Amino acid sequence: MGIQRDVRLGIKLVRDVTASRKAQRLLNGRLSKREPLPRQHFKIAVYFADGGVNLYQMRQWYKPFAKLAKTWPVLVLSRSGAGALPLIEESPVPVAYVRRVADLERVLAEQDIRVVFYVNQNPRNFQMMRYGRRWHVFINHGESDKMYMVTNQIKAYDYSFVAGDAAVARLDKVLWDYDFDKRAIKIGRPQADYYSGATPYVADERQVILYAPTWEGDRPAAAYGSVATHGVALVAALLKSAHHRVIYRPHPRSGVVDSEYGAANKAIIAAIAAANARDASARHIYDASPDLGWQLSAADVAIVDISAMVYDRLASGKALMVTRPVHPAAQIDTSGYLSDCEWLQADRAGNILDVLDDLTHNNEARDRLKDWVERYFGDTGPGVATERFQAAVTHLMQEWERCDAEHPQAVRIESVNSTDEAPTLEVTEAEAL
C-alpha cells in the first residue's frame, strides 16, 4: 500500500509540475501583451497569495470591488501564477502578478496604495503586512460560525470588516483587549446586493431546491461536508419528484482529501445527468460556475452545510436548512444562528419531500429566520450593504489622510532579499472553506 501511495503521489507531482509550467507559459504570454499599469493610480490593493483552487474567495468580491473602483481604483496583487492567470482573465479590476517580493515592492513603489484587503488567512499575508503607511484590512470571504471565524489572527490587521452584530459577539468571546468599536467595522453583506442573474432554465411550477454542500474538511473538527452522509439520498429523492428542481452546487474542493466523498459527489452529478436525460423538462442543474448569485435568489429553499454558504443564503432572507454533521468530533457553534436553525439530520435526507413540505408551511420558522437575518446582517434592503461598505472605505481613506499628515517623516522599510518569492507550484496554504 505504501509503494502504491508513493507512486500515486509521484504521478500527481509530475502532473502538477507539468500543469504549473504550462500555466506559467500562458501567464508569461498574457503579461507580455499587457500595457504597463498607470503609475500612482491605484489606491486600494487586494492581496491574494493563493492559487486557482481558492479563487472562489475572490470571485464573490468581484462586483463589490468593481463598484468600489469607480471611486478608488482597485488593484489585485496575485502572488501565485496559478491564481494570477484566471484572475487576469476574469477579474473586473486590474491584476498585478507579484511572485517575488521584489515584484511586490516595485508595485508598491509605483502606486499610492492606502488600503490593502485580505480575503483569507494565508500565512504569506505577513509578507505584505510588513509594509506600513497603509491600512491592512481583513474582509474575509464570507460570514459563518466556523471556528475559522474566531481566530486570534484578526488582531494582526489594522481593521476587520465584519457582517454585523453576530460577528462582533462571536469575536468578543475569543479576542482579549480588542477595540471592537474602532477596529471591527460592520458592513453587512455587500455581495448580497448582486444576488441576481439569468437562470439556466425557464421558471415553472417546480419548487427549486439549492443543495450547496461544502467539502469534507481536513480534520474531524471541520468535518461539515454532507455529500456522502446526506447528499446522495437527498438528491435521489428530489430527482424522483415531478414537482422539484435541483440546483447542485458542490464545493470545488470536494473529494480532495476523501476519495469516497469525491465518489459520492460524482454519483450525484451522474444522477442529475441521468434524470435530465429521462425528462428534459426537469432542467436539474449541476452548477460548477464561478459566479454565485442567481442560485441564491432563484431557489425557493436552500439546503447547505455549515459553511459560509449558510450566511450567503441567510443574507437573502429566504428559506434555509442546514445539514447536521454526522462526525461526532465536528465542532458546531450553537451560540448563534446554528442554535436555532432548521437542521436536516442524515436519517431524514431520504424523506426530504416531507421535510420540505413541513418547512414551507412553518410560519414560526419564517419569523425566526427574519430575526436572525437582522442580527447577522442588519438592514438587508437593496443597496444598503454596498453603501456601508463604501462608507467604511471612505472612513479609512480619511483616517489615512489624517495619519499621513501627522507622520510625514515616517521611515520606509528596507527592501528584503529579492530572491524571496512565491512558489511556482500551486500550494494551498490558506484554509479552504
Tab-separated table of C-alpha atoms in Angstrom:
chain	number	residue	atom	x	y	z
A	1	MET	CA	0.000	0.000	0.000
A	2	GLY	CA	2.865	2.367	0.852
A	3	ILE	CA	4.538	1.840	-2.527
A	4	GLN	CA	1.266	2.361	-4.390
A	5	ARG	CA	0.637	5.552	-2.461
A	6	ASP	CA	4.132	6.829	-3.241
A	7	VAL	CA	3.626	6.049	-6.930
A	8	ARG	CA	0.311	7.933	-6.956
A	9	LEU	CA	1.904	10.889	-5.206
A	10	GLY	CA	4.784	10.835	-7.673
A	11	ILE	CA	2.437	10.809	-10.648
A	12	LYS	CA	0.428	13.657	-9.141
A	13	LEU	CA	3.602	15.669	-8.552
A	14	VAL	CA	4.687	15.236	-12.178
A	15	ARG	CA	1.243	16.302	-13.381
A	16	ASP	CA	1.269	19.306	-11.070
A	17	VAL	CA	4.703	20.382	-12.277
A	18	THR	CA	3.659	19.982	-15.924
A	19	ALA	CA	0.426	21.906	-15.378
A	20	SER	CA	2.266	24.605	-13.452
A	21	ARG	CA	4.838	25.094	-16.213
A	22	LYS	CA	2.112	25.266	-18.838
A	23	ALA	CA	0.193	27.820	-16.776
A	24	GLN	CA	3.381	29.825	-16.298
A	25	ARG	CA	3.979	29.936	-20.070
A	26	LEU	CA	0.408	31.070	-20.685
A	27	LEU	CA	0.725	33.682	-17.968
A	28	ASN	CA	4.007	34.996	-19.350
A	29	GLY	CA	2.361	35.310	-22.755
A	30	ARG	CA	-0.535	37.286	-21.337
A	31	LEU	CA	1.733	39.547	-19.309
A	32	SER	CA	3.972	40.313	-22.289
A	33	LYS	CA	0.994	41.696	-24.212
A	34	ARG	CA	-0.303	43.966	-21.468
A	35	GLU	CA	0.251	47.667	-21.194
A	36	PRO	CA	2.104	48.802	-18.046
A	37	LEU	CA	-0.094	49.780	-15.130
A	38	PRO	CA	-0.587	53.550	-14.832
A	39	ARG	CA	1.689	54.928	-12.119
A	40	GLN	CA	0.370	56.422	-8.885
A	41	HIS	CA	-3.146	55.439	-9.912
A	42	PHE	CA	-4.344	52.686	-7.582
A	43	LYS	CA	-5.430	53.463	-4.026
A	44	ILE	CA	-6.677	50.041	-2.900
A	45	ALA	CA	-4.979	46.653	-3.224
A	46	VAL	CA	-6.475	43.199	-2.781
A	47	TYR	CA	-3.749	40.773	-1.718
A	48	PHE	CA	-4.214	37.172	-2.846
A	49	ALA	CA	-1.443	34.630	-2.255
A	50	ASP	CA	-3.400	31.502	-3.212
A	51	GLY	CA	-3.713	29.539	-6.427
A	52	GLY	CA	-6.719	28.634	-8.508
A	53	VAL	CA	-8.336	26.265	-6.016
A	54	ASN	CA	-9.248	29.146	-3.703
A	55	LEU	CA	-10.346	31.633	-6.346
A	56	TYR	CA	-13.917	31.337	-5.090
A	57	GLN	CA	-12.757	33.501	-2.186
A	58	MET	CA	-12.022	36.320	-4.625
A	59	ARG	CA	-14.885	35.808	-7.036
A	60	GLN	CA	-17.572	36.679	-4.523
A	61	TRP	CA	-15.954	40.099	-4.149
A	62	TYR	CA	-15.686	40.901	-7.859
A	63	LYS	CA	-18.830	43.023	-8.088
A	64	PRO	CA	-18.287	44.952	-4.847
A	65	PHE	CA	-14.686	45.639	-5.922
A	66	ALA	CA	-15.824	46.808	-9.354
A	67	LYS	CA	-18.278	49.201	-7.721
A	68	LEU	CA	-15.644	50.432	-5.270
A	69	ALA	CA	-13.144	51.005	-8.088
A	70	LYS	CA	-15.373	53.721	-9.524
A	71	THR	CA	-14.414	55.831	-6.506
A	72	TRP	CA	-10.960	54.485	-5.601
A	73	PRO	CA	-9.052	52.454	-8.210
A	74	VAL	CA	-8.537	48.853	-7.064
A	75	LEU	CA	-5.616	46.556	-7.962
A	76	VAL	CA	-5.355	42.821	-7.224
A	77	LEU	CA	-1.897	41.669	-6.100
A	78	SER	CA	-1.568	37.988	-7.035
A	79	ARG	CA	1.427	36.051	-5.699
A	80	SER	CA	0.740	32.730	-7.473
A	81	GLY	CA	0.930	32.085	-11.195
A	82	ALA	CA	-1.878	29.547	-10.881
A	83	GLY	CA	-4.026	32.246	-9.328
A	84	ALA	CA	-2.884	35.157	-11.460
A	85	LEU	CA	-3.785	33.586	-14.822
A	86	PRO	CA	-7.526	33.121	-14.147
A	87	LEU	CA	-7.651	36.411	-12.250
A	88	ILE	CA	-6.293	38.263	-15.274
A	89	GLU	CA	-8.881	36.519	-17.432
A	90	GLU	CA	-11.929	37.266	-15.291
A	91	SER	CA	-11.317	39.942	-12.665
A	92	PRO	CA	-13.251	43.185	-13.276
A	93	VAL	CA	-10.354	45.152	-11.757
A	94	PRO	CA	-6.701	45.063	-12.902
A	95	VAL	CA	-4.308	42.384	-11.648
A	96	ALA	CA	-0.582	42.630	-10.933
A	97	TYR	CA	1.417	39.397	-10.814
A	98	VAL	CA	3.915	39.824	-7.961
A	99	ARG	CA	5.517	36.412	-7.485
A	100	ARG	CA	8.697	37.770	-5.914
A	101	VAL	CA	8.844	40.179	-3.011
A	102	ALA	CA	10.895	42.418	-5.290
A	103	ASP	CA	7.916	42.498	-7.695
A	104	LEU	CA	5.610	43.376	-4.825
A	105	GLU	CA	7.853	46.204	-3.667
A	106	ARG	CA	8.124	47.566	-7.188
A	107	VAL	CA	4.337	47.808	-7.467
A	108	LEU	CA	4.086	49.441	-4.048
A	109	ALA	CA	6.719	51.974	-5.080
A	110	GLU	CA	4.861	52.759	-8.309
A	111	GLN	CA	1.383	53.027	-6.770
A	112	ASP	CA	-0.287	55.012	-3.991
A	113	ILE	CA	-1.765	52.075	-2.089
A	114	ARG	CA	-3.539	53.251	1.057
A	115	VAL	CA	-5.764	50.275	1.899
A	116	VAL	CA	-4.951	46.574	1.466
A	117	PHE	CA	-7.736	43.987	1.640
A	118	TYR	CA	-7.207	40.326	2.585
A	119	VAL	CA	-9.840	37.698	1.791
A	120	ASN	CA	-8.268	34.810	3.737
A	121	GLN	CA	-5.662	33.950	6.355
A	122	ASN	CA	-2.904	32.673	4.071
A	123	PRO	CA	0.307	32.623	6.168
A	124	ARG	CA	2.030	34.609	3.414
A	125	ASN	CA	-0.221	37.578	4.117
A	126	PHE	CA	2.548	38.559	6.524
A	127	GLN	CA	4.868	39.267	3.600
A	128	MET	CA	2.520	42.097	2.660
A	129	MET	CA	1.713	43.249	6.162
A	130	ARG	CA	5.309	44.293	6.807
A	131	TYR	CA	4.676	47.474	4.813
A	132	GLY	CA	3.369	50.353	6.887
A	133	ARG	CA	1.767	53.695	5.989
A	134	ARG	CA	-1.327	51.897	4.752
A	135	TRP	CA	-4.272	50.139	6.357
A	136	HIS	CA	-4.313	46.346	6.319
A	137	VAL	CA	-7.927	45.189	6.397
A	138	PHE	CA	-9.299	41.662	6.752
A	139	ILE	CA	-12.547	41.330	4.802
A	140	ASN	CA	-12.734	37.519	4.720
A	141	HIS	CA	-14.616	35.543	2.067
A	142	GLY	CA	-17.891	35.001	3.835
A	143	GLU	CA	-19.709	35.080	7.151
A	144	SER	CA	-20.056	31.879	9.167
A	145	ASP	CA	-19.937	30.316	12.621
A	146	LYS	CA	-16.950	28.130	11.765
A	147	MET	CA	-14.023	28.170	14.166
A	148	TYR	CA	-12.083	29.868	11.333
A	149	MET	CA	-14.118	32.995	12.086
A	150	VAL	CA	-12.884	33.363	15.668
A	151	THR	CA	-9.148	33.213	15.111
A	152	ASN	CA	-6.835	35.496	17.069
A	153	GLN	CA	-5.125	36.256	13.749
A	154	ILE	CA	-7.669	39.028	13.235
A	155	LYS	CA	-5.630	41.111	15.668
A	156	ALA	CA	-2.814	41.248	13.129
A	157	TYR	CA	-4.852	43.533	10.869
A	158	ASP	CA	-5.479	47.207	11.458
A	159	TYR	CA	-9.189	46.724	10.829
A	160	SER	CA	-11.662	43.962	10.067
A	161	PHE	CA	-14.844	44.432	8.080
A	162	VAL	CA	-17.496	42.199	9.649
A	163	ALA	CA	-21.080	41.475	8.702
A	164	GLY	CA	-22.934	42.584	11.807
A	165	ASP	CA	-23.727	42.193	15.494
A	166	ALA	CA	-23.422	38.403	15.438
A	167	ALA	CA	-19.842	38.573	14.144
A	168	VAL	CA	-18.833	41.039	16.855
A	169	ALA	CA	-20.443	38.896	19.562
A	170	ARG	CA	-18.644	35.809	18.240
A	171	LEU	CA	-15.249	37.502	18.254
A	172	ASP	CA	-15.834	39.078	21.658
A	173	LYS	CA	-15.726	35.603	23.221
A	174	VAL	CA	-12.211	34.978	21.939
A	175	LEU	CA	-10.298	38.219	21.435
A	176	TRP	CA	-8.825	39.796	24.559
A	177	ASP	CA	-8.221	43.529	24.796
A	178	TYR	CA	-9.525	44.227	21.291
A	179	ASP	CA	-11.109	47.577	20.446
A	180	PHE	CA	-14.225	46.413	18.622
A	181	ASP	CA	-15.701	49.891	18.352
A	182	LYS	CA	-12.695	51.093	16.381
A	183	ARG	CA	-11.314	48.045	14.588
A	184	ALA	CA	-14.393	45.913	13.757
A	185	ILE	CA	-16.467	47.789	11.204
A	186	LYS	CA	-19.912	46.398	10.376
A	187	ILE	CA	-20.759	46.441	6.667
A	188	GLY	CA	-23.428	43.765	6.244
A	189	ARG	CA	-23.105	41.528	3.203
A	190	PRO	CA	-22.450	43.731	0.132
A	191	GLN	CA	-22.272	40.648	-2.105
A	192	ALA	CA	-25.983	40.108	-1.461
A	193	ASP	CA	-26.756	43.260	-3.425
A	194	TYR	CA	-25.678	41.309	-6.509
A	195	TYR	CA	-27.731	38.146	-5.986
A	196	SER	CA	-29.158	38.254	-9.473
A	197	GLY	CA	-28.613	36.948	-12.973
A	198	ALA	CA	-30.342	34.890	-15.613
A	199	THR	CA	-31.242	31.335	-14.629
A	200	PRO	CA	-30.327	28.464	-16.996
A	201	TYR	CA	-33.960	27.368	-17.031
A	202	VAL	CA	-37.397	28.892	-17.508
A	203	ALA	CA	-39.243	29.257	-14.215
A	204	ASP	CA	-42.273	26.987	-13.894
A	205	GLU	CA	-44.345	25.366	-11.152
A	206	ARG	CA	-41.450	23.282	-9.798
A	207	GLN	CA	-40.106	24.176	-6.372
A	208	VAL	CA	-36.409	24.991	-6.786
A	209	ILE	CA	-34.066	23.453	-4.207
A	210	LEU	CA	-30.470	24.616	-3.955
A	211	TYR	CA	-28.211	21.973	-2.418
A	212	ALA	CA	-24.800	23.532	-1.825
A	213	PRO	CA	-22.607	21.304	0.373
A	214	THR	CA	-19.095	22.136	1.496
A	215	TRP	CA	-16.034	19.877	1.131
A	216	GLU	CA	-15.167	17.056	3.533
A	217	GLY	CA	-12.684	19.065	5.581
A	218	ASP	CA	-9.107	18.230	6.501
A	219	ARG	CA	-9.692	17.284	10.159
A	220	PRO	CA	-12.528	15.804	12.234
A	221	ALA	CA	-13.364	19.118	13.912
A	222	ALA	CA	-14.141	20.593	10.491
A	223	ALA	CA	-15.958	17.560	9.039
A	224	TYR	CA	-19.002	19.538	7.938
A	225	GLY	CA	-19.415	18.100	4.439
A	226	SER	CA	-22.691	16.244	3.800
A	227	VAL	CA	-22.286	14.902	0.267
A	228	ALA	CA	-21.713	11.306	1.390
A	229	THR	CA	-23.910	11.324	4.512
A	230	HIS	CA	-26.919	13.302	3.265
A	231	GLY	CA	-26.416	14.285	-0.338
A	232	VAL	CA	-26.805	11.063	-2.287
A	233	ALA	CA	-30.114	10.140	-0.615
A	234	LEU	CA	-31.373	13.719	-0.601
A	235	VAL	CA	-30.773	14.348	-4.298
A	236	ALA	CA	-32.079	10.910	-5.270
A	237	ALA	CA	-35.400	11.669	-3.553
A	238	LEU	CA	-35.684	15.094	-5.169
A	239	LEU	CA	-34.893	13.741	-8.635
A	240	LYS	CA	-37.812	11.319	-8.351
A	241	SER	CA	-40.245	14.190	-7.805
A	242	ALA	CA	-42.010	15.874	-10.708
A	243	HIS	CA	-42.545	18.949	-8.530
A	244	HIS	CA	-38.964	19.860	-7.682
A	245	ARG	CA	-35.873	21.143	-9.473
A	246	VAL	CA	-32.403	20.598	-8.034
A	247	ILE	CA	-29.537	23.057	-8.261
A	248	TYR	CA	-26.492	21.119	-7.067
A	249	ARG	CA	-23.509	23.323	-6.294
A	250	PRO	CA	-20.765	21.355	-4.505
A	251	HIS	CA	-17.658	22.959	-3.066
A	252	PRO	CA	-14.797	22.985	-5.624
A	253	ARG	CA	-12.557	21.089	-3.190
A	254	SER	CA	-14.992	18.189	-2.774
A	255	GLY	CA	-13.053	14.920	-2.705
A	256	VAL	CA	-9.533	16.338	-2.393
A	257	VAL	CA	-8.994	14.596	0.955
A	258	ASP	CA	-11.508	11.727	0.977
A	259	SER	CA	-11.901	9.660	-2.197
A	260	GLU	CA	-15.241	8.266	-1.008
A	261	TYR	CA	-16.540	11.790	-0.617
A	262	GLY	CA	-15.374	12.537	-4.139
A	263	ALA	CA	-17.104	9.401	-5.411
A	264	ALA	CA	-20.380	10.471	-3.774
A	265	ASN	CA	-20.061	13.855	-5.438
A	266	LYS	CA	-19.578	12.218	-8.837
A	267	ALA	CA	-22.549	9.926	-8.195
A	268	ILE	CA	-24.814	12.923	-7.587
A	269	ILE	CA	-23.589	14.640	-10.742
A	270	ALA	CA	-24.238	11.466	-12.748
A	271	ALA	CA	-27.708	11.086	-11.214
A	272	ILE	CA	-28.613	14.629	-12.248
A	273	ALA	CA	-27.465	13.970	-15.815
A	274	ALA	CA	-29.497	10.754	-15.928
A	275	ALA	CA	-32.617	12.489	-14.588
A	276	ASN	CA	-32.360	15.197	-17.234
A	277	ALA	CA	-31.911	12.539	-19.917
A	278	ARG	CA	-35.155	10.897	-18.790
A	279	ASP	CA	-37.066	14.182	-18.645
A	280	ALA	CA	-35.542	17.177	-20.400
A	281	SER	CA	-38.182	19.498	-18.938
A	282	ALA	CA	-36.893	18.850	-15.405
A	283	ARG	CA	-33.828	21.028	-16.030
A	284	HIS	CA	-31.978	19.964	-12.909
A	285	ILE	CA	-28.693	21.850	-12.643
A	286	TYR	CA	-25.189	20.764	-11.721
A	287	ASP	CA	-23.600	24.134	-11.104
A	288	ALA	CA	-19.814	24.473	-11.223
A	289	SER	CA	-19.841	28.074	-12.411
A	290	PRO	CA	-17.549	30.616	-10.731
A	291	ASP	CA	-20.324	33.113	-10.061
A	292	LEU	CA	-22.630	32.882	-7.072
A	293	GLY	CA	-25.766	34.993	-7.117
A	294	TRP	CA	-28.705	33.795	-9.142
A	295	GLN	CA	-28.580	30.430	-7.362
A	296	LEU	CA	-29.300	32.097	-4.018
A	297	SER	CA	-32.066	34.328	-5.306
A	298	ALA	CA	-33.759	31.721	-7.538
A	299	ALA	CA	-34.004	28.885	-5.006
A	300	ASP	CA	-37.211	28.560	-3.014
A	301	VAL	CA	-35.342	26.563	-0.374
A	302	ALA	CA	-31.596	26.184	0.170
A	303	ILE	CA	-30.001	23.182	1.883
A	304	VAL	CA	-26.400	23.854	2.859
A	305	ASP	CA	-23.676	22.603	5.183
A	306	ILE	CA	-22.032	24.551	7.986
A	307	SER	CA	-20.010	26.948	5.875
A	308	ALA	CA	-20.105	30.475	4.557
A	309	MET	CA	-22.969	29.340	2.316
A	310	VAL	CA	-25.273	29.338	5.359
A	311	TYR	CA	-24.753	33.047	5.698
A	312	ASP	CA	-24.684	33.800	1.990
A	313	ARG	CA	-28.174	32.358	1.892
A	314	LEU	CA	-29.209	33.887	5.215
A	315	ALA	CA	-28.479	37.313	3.751
A	316	SER	CA	-31.191	36.685	1.150
A	317	GLY	CA	-33.825	36.189	3.854
A	318	LYS	CA	-35.254	33.110	2.117
A	319	ALA	CA	-35.991	29.588	3.413
A	320	LEU	CA	-32.922	27.715	4.618
A	321	MET	CA	-31.976	24.324	6.071
A	322	VAL	CA	-28.581	23.250	7.422
A	323	THR	CA	-27.312	19.668	7.345
A	324	ARG	CA	-26.355	18.313	10.751
A	325	PRO	CA	-22.789	16.881	10.664
A	326	VAL	CA	-22.547	13.171	11.380
A	327	HIS	CA	-18.963	13.113	12.630
A	328	PRO	CA	-19.049	13.302	16.453
A	329	ALA	CA	-15.935	15.499	16.545
A	330	ALA	CA	-17.336	18.174	14.217
A	331	GLN	CA	-17.354	21.442	16.127
A	332	ILE	CA	-20.627	23.370	15.973
A	333	ASP	CA	-21.012	26.847	17.410
A	334	THR	CA	-24.550	26.717	18.748
A	335	SER	CA	-24.422	30.175	20.289
A	336	GLY	CA	-25.517	31.862	17.073
A	337	TYR	CA	-27.856	31.044	14.209
A	338	LEU	CA	-26.952	27.364	14.368
A	339	SER	CA	-28.609	27.206	17.788
A	340	ASP	CA	-31.963	27.983	16.191
A	341	CYS	CA	-31.677	26.883	12.566
A	342	GLU	CA	-33.699	24.254	10.730
A	343	TRP	CA	-31.451	21.178	10.914
A	344	LEU	CA	-31.580	18.352	8.386
A	345	GLN	CA	-30.482	15.116	10.041
A	346	ALA	CA	-28.811	12.457	7.896
A	347	ASP	CA	-31.549	9.919	8.604
A	348	ARG	CA	-34.143	12.374	7.261
A	349	ALA	CA	-32.352	13.126	3.993
A	350	GLY	CA	-34.203	10.396	2.122
A	351	ASN	CA	-37.520	11.859	3.325
A	352	ILE	CA	-36.665	15.328	2.087
A	353	LEU	CA	-40.009	15.811	0.324
A	354	ASP	CA	-41.881	15.556	3.630
A	355	VAL	CA	-39.289	17.751	5.333
A	356	LEU	CA	-39.695	20.451	2.688
A	357	ASP	CA	-43.463	20.334	2.943
A	358	ASP	CA	-43.266	20.874	6.702
A	359	LEU	CA	-40.815	23.757	6.323
A	360	THR	CA	-42.875	25.515	3.655
A	361	HIS	CA	-45.880	25.717	5.993
A	362	ASN	CA	-43.960	26.613	9.170
A	363	ASN	CA	-44.707	30.271	9.989
A	364	GLU	CA	-42.684	30.166	13.213
A	365	ALA	CA	-39.589	29.115	11.281
A	366	ARG	CA	-40.139	32.011	8.891
A	367	ASP	CA	-40.320	34.522	11.759
A	368	ARG	CA	-37.199	33.117	13.420
A	369	LEU	CA	-35.317	33.386	10.154
A	370	LYS	CA	-36.245	37.060	9.821
A	371	ASP	CA	-34.884	37.812	13.303
A	372	TRP	CA	-31.599	36.052	12.606
A	373	VAL	CA	-31.131	37.839	9.288
A	374	GLU	CA	-31.263	41.180	11.088
A	375	ARG	CA	-28.903	40.005	13.831
A	376	TYR	CA	-26.274	38.860	11.350
A	377	PHE	CA	-26.546	41.482	8.630
A	378	GLY	CA	-28.580	44.402	9.896
A	379	ASP	CA	-30.609	46.164	7.241
A	380	THR	CA	-30.624	43.940	4.137
A	381	GLY	CA	-32.560	46.374	1.987
A	382	PRO	CA	-31.361	46.740	-1.621
A	383	GLY	CA	-28.063	48.606	-1.787
A	384	VAL	CA	-27.734	49.225	1.962
A	385	ALA	CA	-24.728	46.917	2.487
A	386	THR	CA	-22.973	48.400	-0.533
A	387	GLU	CA	-23.431	51.867	0.956
A	388	ARG	CA	-21.993	50.670	4.276
A	389	PHE	CA	-19.001	49.100	2.505
A	390	GLN	CA	-18.327	52.325	0.633
A	391	ALA	CA	-18.730	54.354	3.837
A	392	ALA	CA	-16.258	52.110	5.680
A	393	VAL	CA	-13.646	52.618	2.971
A	394	THR	CA	-14.303	56.363	2.978
A	395	HIS	CA	-13.619	56.367	6.721
A	396	LEU	CA	-10.306	54.539	6.242
A	397	MET	CA	-9.256	56.910	3.487
A	398	GLN	CA	-9.962	59.866	5.762
A	399	GLU	CA	-8.012	58.208	8.561
A	400	TRP	CA	-5.134	57.632	6.147
A	401	GLU	CA	-5.068	61.327	5.279
A	402	ARG	CA	-5.061	62.253	8.976
A	403	CYS	CA	-2.258	59.850	9.887
A	404	ASP	CA	-0.199	60.760	6.834
A	405	ALA	CA	-0.362	64.415	7.843
A	406	GLU	CA	0.619	63.592	11.435
A	407	HIS	CA	3.559	61.364	10.444
A	408	PRO	CA	5.142	62.894	7.333
A	409	GLN	CA	8.668	61.683	8.149
A	410	ALA	CA	7.871	58.011	8.683
A	411	VAL	CA	10.779	55.683	7.889
A	412	ARG	CA	10.453	53.356	4.901
A	413	ILE	CA	11.092	49.640	5.380
A	414	GLU	CA	14.214	48.491	3.584
A	415	SER	CA	13.780	46.090	0.686
A	416	VAL	CA	14.217	42.436	1.505
A	417	ASN	CA	16.168	39.844	-0.452
A	418	SER	CA	14.677	39.805	-3.956
A	419	THR	CA	15.059	36.027	-4.103
A	420	ASP	CA	12.205	35.709	-1.588
A	421	GLU	CA	9.455	34.634	-3.930
A	422	ALA	CA	6.272	32.672	-4.169
A	423	PRO	CA	6.490	29.046	-5.323
A	424	THR	CA	5.617	28.387	-8.925
A	425	LEU	CA	3.636	25.313	-7.984
A	426	GLU	CA	0.182	25.912	-6.639
A	427	VAL	CA	0.316	25.314	-2.906
A	428	THR	CA	-2.850	25.819	-0.917
A	429	GLU	CA	-1.724	27.284	2.386
A	430	ALA	CA	-4.898	29.063	3.449
A	431	GLU	CA	-7.849	27.222	4.883
A	432	ALA	CA	-10.377	26.466	2.158
A	433	LEU	CA	-13.893	26.950	3.410
